[in-house]
Amino acid sequence: MPDSRVPRLRRFLVCEPRHFAVQYAINPWMHPDTPVDVDLAQDQWQALIRAYRTHGHTVDAVDPVADLPDMVFAANSALVLAGRVFGSYFHAPQRRPESTAYETWFKSAGFDVYRSESVCEGEGDLIPVSLPHSRLRSSEGTPIVLAGTGFRTTREAHHEVQEFFGVPVIGLKLVDPLFYHLDTALFVLDDENICYYPEAFSPGSREVLARLFPDAVLATREDAMAWGLNSVSDGRHVFVSPYAEALAGRLADHGYVPVPVDLSEFHKAGGGIKCCTQEIRS
Ligand code: ARG
């Protein structure tokens, strides 16, 4: 298996952390009294962008807006599938204006944007993947969307997503406030397999994941606490937190190539590599 993994080149949308700060607390990782080193955050973020480009990926950037300190977490802005943009409606009032800023970018890049009517935080809670060995599988398009709920994105939004894209949406209940977005507890390894931390999910949702992905790579609480599940994979290279060493080792055993990228300053806001990365699927 090692060396058989093939990367697929991606198009990512990111937002420079020029105005990044921890000014309010909307998840348990955020402590507004903890100082953020803005220069270090900039360096870490630049290193992530370099890592993507070095591996052949295309990176677009949206202009950061002052007074939107969480705008760097581009994943939350939308879910983009087959060139169609399902825009977010943020849970926290502090983040709601981000939707307009991202919508402006998407429109200027030639995309129409649908805005969710219910609370929905984009790729933070919506993760497209294909079912392994399923008749639903197709070479074009994305057969299913895994959709988190419990802390941010609502069940109503899951229905809206299904209607909008016409793909089955599988609702998964998150139960641990530390893992408040689906992308803090689960990421896609390649077109049909995932890596996740089971205890972040309700018993029923755990069972659903075990049925759909019997060959998933399972992560521990340590891996999740080290931001290991907030990774981005291109099918071969996994851009992963360097603090999730054990997980990186397991991924290597499965034939993936871990590419460590340290985003420690962003962990203070409850974010990591995937949170900073929106994938534009055309
Ligand atoms: N401070 C941000 C929030 O709580 C962090 C968002 C992290 N993004 C993510 N995709 N998990 O909304």
Coordinates of C-alpha atoms and ligand atoms in Angstrom, one line a residue:
M1 CA 0.0 0.0 0.0
P2 CA 2.7 2.6 0.9
D3 CA 3.7 4.6 -2.2
S4 CA 0.4 3.8 -4.0
R5 CA -1.3 6.9 -2.7
V6 CA -2.0 9.4 -5.4
P7 CA -2.5 13.1 -4.7
R8 CA -5.3 15.1 -6.4
L9 CA -4.5 18.8 -6.9
R10 CA -6.8 21.1 -5.1
R11 CA -7.9 24.8 -5.2
F12 CA -8.0 26.4 -1.8
L13 CA -9.4 29.7 -0.5
V14 CA -7.7 31.2 2.5
C15 CA -7.7 34.5 4.4
E16 CA -4.6 36.2 5.7
P17 CA -4.6 36.6 9.5
R18 CA -3.8 40.3 9.4
H19 CA -6.6 41.1 11.9
F20 CA -6.5 37.7 13.7
A21 CA -7.0 38.0 17.5
V22 CA -8.9 36.3 20.3
Q23 CA -11.3 39.0 21.4
Y24 CA -14.3 36.9 22.5
A25 CA -14.9 33.3 23.6
I26 CA -17.3 31.3 21.4
N27 CA -15.7 27.9 22.0
P28 CA -13.8 26.4 25.0
W29 CA -10.4 27.0 23.4
M30 CA -10.8 30.7 23.4
H31 CA -9.5 32.8 26.3
P32 CA -9.5 36.5 25.4
D33 CA -6.9 37.2 28.2
T34 CA -4.3 34.9 26.5
P35 CA -2.1 37.0 24.2
V36 CA -1.8 36.1 20.6
D37 CA 1.5 36.6 18.8
V38 CA 0.3 38.2 15.6
D39 CA 3.7 38.0 13.9
L40 CA 4.1 34.4 14.7
A41 CA 0.6 33.7 13.5
Q42 CA 1.5 35.4 10.2
D43 CA 4.6 33.3 9.9
Q44 CA 2.8 30.1 10.7
W45 CA 0.0 30.9 8.2
Q46 CA 2.5 31.7 5.5
A47 CA 4.2 28.4 6.1
L48 CA 0.9 26.6 5.5
I49 CA 0.3 28.5 2.2
R50 CA 3.9 27.6 1.2
A51 CA 3.3 24.0 2.0
Y52 CA 0.2 23.9 -0.1
R53 CA 1.9 25.6 -3.1
T54 CA 5.0 23.4 -2.8
H55 CA 2.8 20.4 -3.2
G56 CA 1.2 21.8 -6.3
H57 CA -2.1 23.1 -4.9
T58 CA -3.7 26.4 -6.0
V59 CA -4.3 29.0 -3.3
D60 CA -6.6 32.0 -3.6
A61 CA -7.0 34.6 -0.9
V62 CA -9.9 36.7 0.2
D63 CA -9.0 40.1 1.7
P64 CA -9.2 40.2 5.5
V65 CA -11.6 42.6 7.0
A66 CA -10.8 44.6 10.2
D67 CA -12.8 43.7 13.2
L68 CA -13.5 40.2 12.0
P69 CA -10.7 38.4 13.9
D70 CA -12.0 34.9 13.1
M71 CA -12.2 35.5 9.3
V72 CA -8.9 33.6 8.9
F73 CA -11.0 30.5 9.4
A74 CA -12.0 30.3 5.8
A75 CA -13.4 26.8 6.0
N76 CA -16.4 28.2 7.8
S77 CA -17.4 30.5 5.0
A78 CA -19.2 28.0 2.7
L79 CA -19.4 24.5 1.2
V80 CA -18.4 24.5 -2.4
L81 CA -19.3 21.5 -4.6
A82 CA -19.3 21.3 -8.3
G83 CA -18.8 25.0 -8.5
R84 CA -21.9 25.7 -6.4
V85 CA -21.5 27.8 -3.3
F86 CA -23.6 27.1 -0.2
G87 CA -22.8 30.2 1.9
S88 CA -22.9 30.2 5.7
Y89 CA -25.0 31.8 8.4
F90 CA -22.8 32.0 11.5
H91 CA -24.0 30.9 15.0
A92 CA -22.1 33.7 16.8
P93 CA -23.3 37.3 16.0
Q94 CA -19.6 38.4 16.0
R95 CA -18.9 36.2 13.0
R96 CA -22.0 36.9 10.9
P97 CA -20.6 39.8 8.8
E98 CA -18.0 37.3 7.5
S99 CA -20.6 35.9 5.2
T100 CA -20.8 39.1 3.2
A101 CA -17.1 39.5 2.9
Y102 CA -16.7 35.9 1.5
E103 CA -19.8 36.3 -0.7
T104 CA -18.1 39.3 -2.3
W105 CA -15.1 37.3 -3.0
F106 CA -17.0 34.3 -4.5
K107 CA -19.1 36.6 -6.7
S108 CA -16.0 38.4 -8.0
A109 CA -14.5 35.0 -8.8
G110 CA -17.6 34.1 -10.8
F111 CA -19.6 32.0 -8.4
D112 CA -23.3 32.5 -7.5
V113 CA -23.8 32.2 -3.7
Y114 CA -26.8 30.7 -2.0
R115 CA -27.1 31.8 1.7
S116 CA -28.2 29.3 4.3
E117 CA -31.4 30.3 6.1
S118 CA -30.4 28.3 9.2
V119 CA -27.2 28.4 11.2
C120 CA -24.6 26.7 9.1
E121 CA -20.8 27.0 9.3
G122 CA -19.7 25.7 6.0
E123 CA -16.9 23.1 5.9
G124 CA -16.5 23.4 9.6
D125 CA -19.5 21.1 9.8
L126 CA -20.0 19.9 6.2
I127 CA -17.5 17.3 4.8
P128 CA -18.0 15.8 1.4
V129 CA -16.7 12.3 0.8
S130 CA -17.6 9.2 -1.3
L131 CA -18.9 6.1 0.2
P132 CA -16.5 3.2 -0.2
H133 CA -17.6 0.5 -2.7
S134 CA -21.0 2.0 -3.0
R135 CA -23.3 2.2 -6.0
L136 CA -23.7 5.9 -5.1
R137 CA -20.0 6.3 -6.1
S138 CA -19.4 8.3 -9.2
S139 CA -16.2 9.6 -10.7
E140 CA -17.6 13.1 -11.0
G141 CA -19.2 15.0 -8.2
T142 CA -19.4 14.1 -4.6
P143 CA -21.8 11.4 -3.5
I144 CA -22.4 12.3 0.2
V145 CA -21.9 15.0 2.7
L146 CA -21.1 14.2 6.3
A147 CA -22.8 16.9 8.4
G148 CA -22.1 17.8 12.0
T149 CA -24.6 19.2 14.4
G150 CA -24.8 19.8 18.2
F151 CA -23.0 23.0 18.7
R152 CA -23.1 25.1 15.5
T153 CA -24.7 23.9 12.3
T154 CA -28.4 22.9 12.7
R155 CA -30.4 19.9 11.4
E156 CA -32.4 22.4 9.4
A157 CA -29.3 23.5 7.6
H158 CA -28.5 19.8 6.8
H159 CA -31.9 19.6 5.0
E160 CA -31.1 22.8 3.1
V161 CA -27.7 21.4 2.0
Q162 CA -29.3 18.2 0.7
E163 CA -32.0 20.2 -1.2
F164 CA -29.4 22.5 -2.6
F165 CA -26.8 20.0 -3.8
G166 CA -29.1 17.0 -4.3
V167 CA -26.6 14.7 -2.5
P168 CA -27.4 12.6 0.6
V169 CA -26.5 14.4 3.8
I170 CA -25.6 12.2 6.8
G171 CA -26.2 14.0 10.1
L172 CA -23.7 13.3 12.8
K173 CA -24.2 14.5 16.4
L174 CA -21.2 16.0 18.1
V175 CA -21.2 15.7 21.9
D176 CA -18.0 17.2 23.3
P177 CA -17.8 21.0 23.4
L178 CA -14.0 20.9 22.7
F179 CA -14.8 19.3 19.3
Y180 CA -17.6 21.7 18.4
H181 CA -17.2 21.6 14.7
L182 CA -17.1 18.3 12.7
D183 CA -13.7 19.3 11.2
T184 CA -12.2 19.2 14.7
A185 CA -13.0 15.5 15.0
L186 CA -13.0 14.1 11.4
F187 CA -11.2 14.6 8.1
V188 CA -11.2 13.0 4.7
L189 CA -8.0 11.1 3.8
D190 CA -8.8 10.4 0.2
D191 CA -11.9 10.1 -2.0
E192 CA -13.4 7.4 0.1
N193 CA -11.8 7.1 3.5
I194 CA -11.8 9.1 6.6
C195 CA -9.9 9.5 9.9
Y196 CA -11.9 10.4 13.0
Y197 CA -12.1 10.4 16.8
P198 CA -15.1 8.3 17.7
E199 CA -15.7 9.7 21.2
A200 CA -16.5 13.1 19.8
F201 CA -19.8 11.6 18.5
S202 CA -23.0 10.4 20.0
P203 CA -23.3 6.5 20.2
G204 CA -25.7 6.4 17.2
S205 CA -23.5 8.6 15.1
R206 CA -20.4 6.5 16.0
E207 CA -22.3 3.5 14.7
V208 CA -23.2 5.2 11.5
L209 CA -19.5 6.1 10.9
A210 CA -18.4 2.5 11.7
R211 CA -21.0 1.2 9.2
L212 CA -20.1 3.6 6.4
F213 CA -16.3 3.6 6.9
P214 CA -15.2 0.2 8.3
D215 CA -11.6 0.9 7.2
A216 CA -11.4 4.4 8.7
V217 CA -8.2 5.4 10.6
L218 CA -9.3 5.9 14.2
A219 CA -7.8 8.6 16.3
T220 CA -7.4 9.0 20.1
R221 CA -8.4 11.9 22.4
E222 CA -4.7 12.9 22.4
D223 CA -4.7 13.1 18.6
A224 CA -7.8 15.2 18.7
M225 CA -6.6 17.5 21.5
A226 CA -3.4 18.0 19.5
W227 CA -5.5 19.2 16.5
G228 CA -4.6 16.1 14.5
L229 CA -8.1 15.7 13.2
N230 CA -8.2 19.3 11.8
S231 CA -6.0 18.1 8.9
V232 CA -6.1 18.6 5.1
S233 CA -5.3 15.6 2.9
D234 CA -4.8 15.7 -0.9
G235 CA -5.1 11.9 -1.0
R236 CA -1.3 11.4 -0.4
H237 CA 0.1 14.3 1.7
V238 CA -1.6 15.0 5.0
F239 CA -1.0 18.5 6.2
V240 CA -1.2 17.8 9.9
S241 CA -0.4 19.4 13.3
P242 CA 3.1 18.5 14.4
Y243 CA 1.7 17.9 17.9
A244 CA -0.3 14.9 16.7
E245 CA 2.8 12.7 16.4
A246 CA 1.2 9.4 17.1
L247 CA -1.5 10.0 14.6
A248 CA 1.0 11.1 12.0
G249 CA 2.8 7.7 12.6
R250 CA -0.4 5.8 12.1
L251 CA -1.2 7.7 8.9
A252 CA 2.3 6.9 7.6
D253 CA 1.6 3.2 8.4
H254 CA -1.4 3.5 6.1
G255 CA 0.7 4.9 3.2
Y256 CA 0.0 8.6 3.7
V257 CA 2.8 11.2 3.9
P258 CA 2.4 13.5 6.9
V259 CA 3.4 17.1 6.2
P260 CA 3.7 18.8 9.6
V261 CA 2.5 22.5 9.8
D262 CA 2.4 24.2 13.1
L263 CA -0.5 26.6 13.6
S264 CA -0.2 26.8 17.4
E265 CA -1.3 30.5 17.5
F266 CA -4.6 29.6 15.8
H267 CA -5.3 26.8 18.3
K268 CA -5.9 29.6 20.8
A269 CA -8.9 30.6 18.8
G270 CA -10.1 26.9 18.5
G271 CA -8.8 26.5 14.9
G272 CA -6.1 24.7 13.0
I273 CA -5.0 23.7 9.5
K274 CA -8.4 22.7 8.0
C275 CA -10.2 25.6 9.7
C276 CA -7.9 28.0 7.7
T277 CA -8.7 26.2 4.4
Q278 CA -11.8 26.3 2.2
E279 CA -11.7 23.9 -0.7
I280 CA -13.2 25.1 -3.9
R281 CA -14.4 22.1 -5.8
S282 CA -15.3 22.8 -9.4
Ligands
ARG1 N1 -13.0 30.9 16.7 C1 -13.6 30.3 15.7 C2 -15.0 29.9 16.1 O1 -15.2 29.4 17.2 C3 -12.8 29.1 15.2 C4 -13.4 28.5 14.0 C5 -12.6 27.2 13.6 N2 -13.0 26.7 12.4 C6 -13.3 25.5 12.1 N3 -13.5 25.2 10.8 N4 -13.4 24.5 13.0 O2 -15.9 30.0 15.3

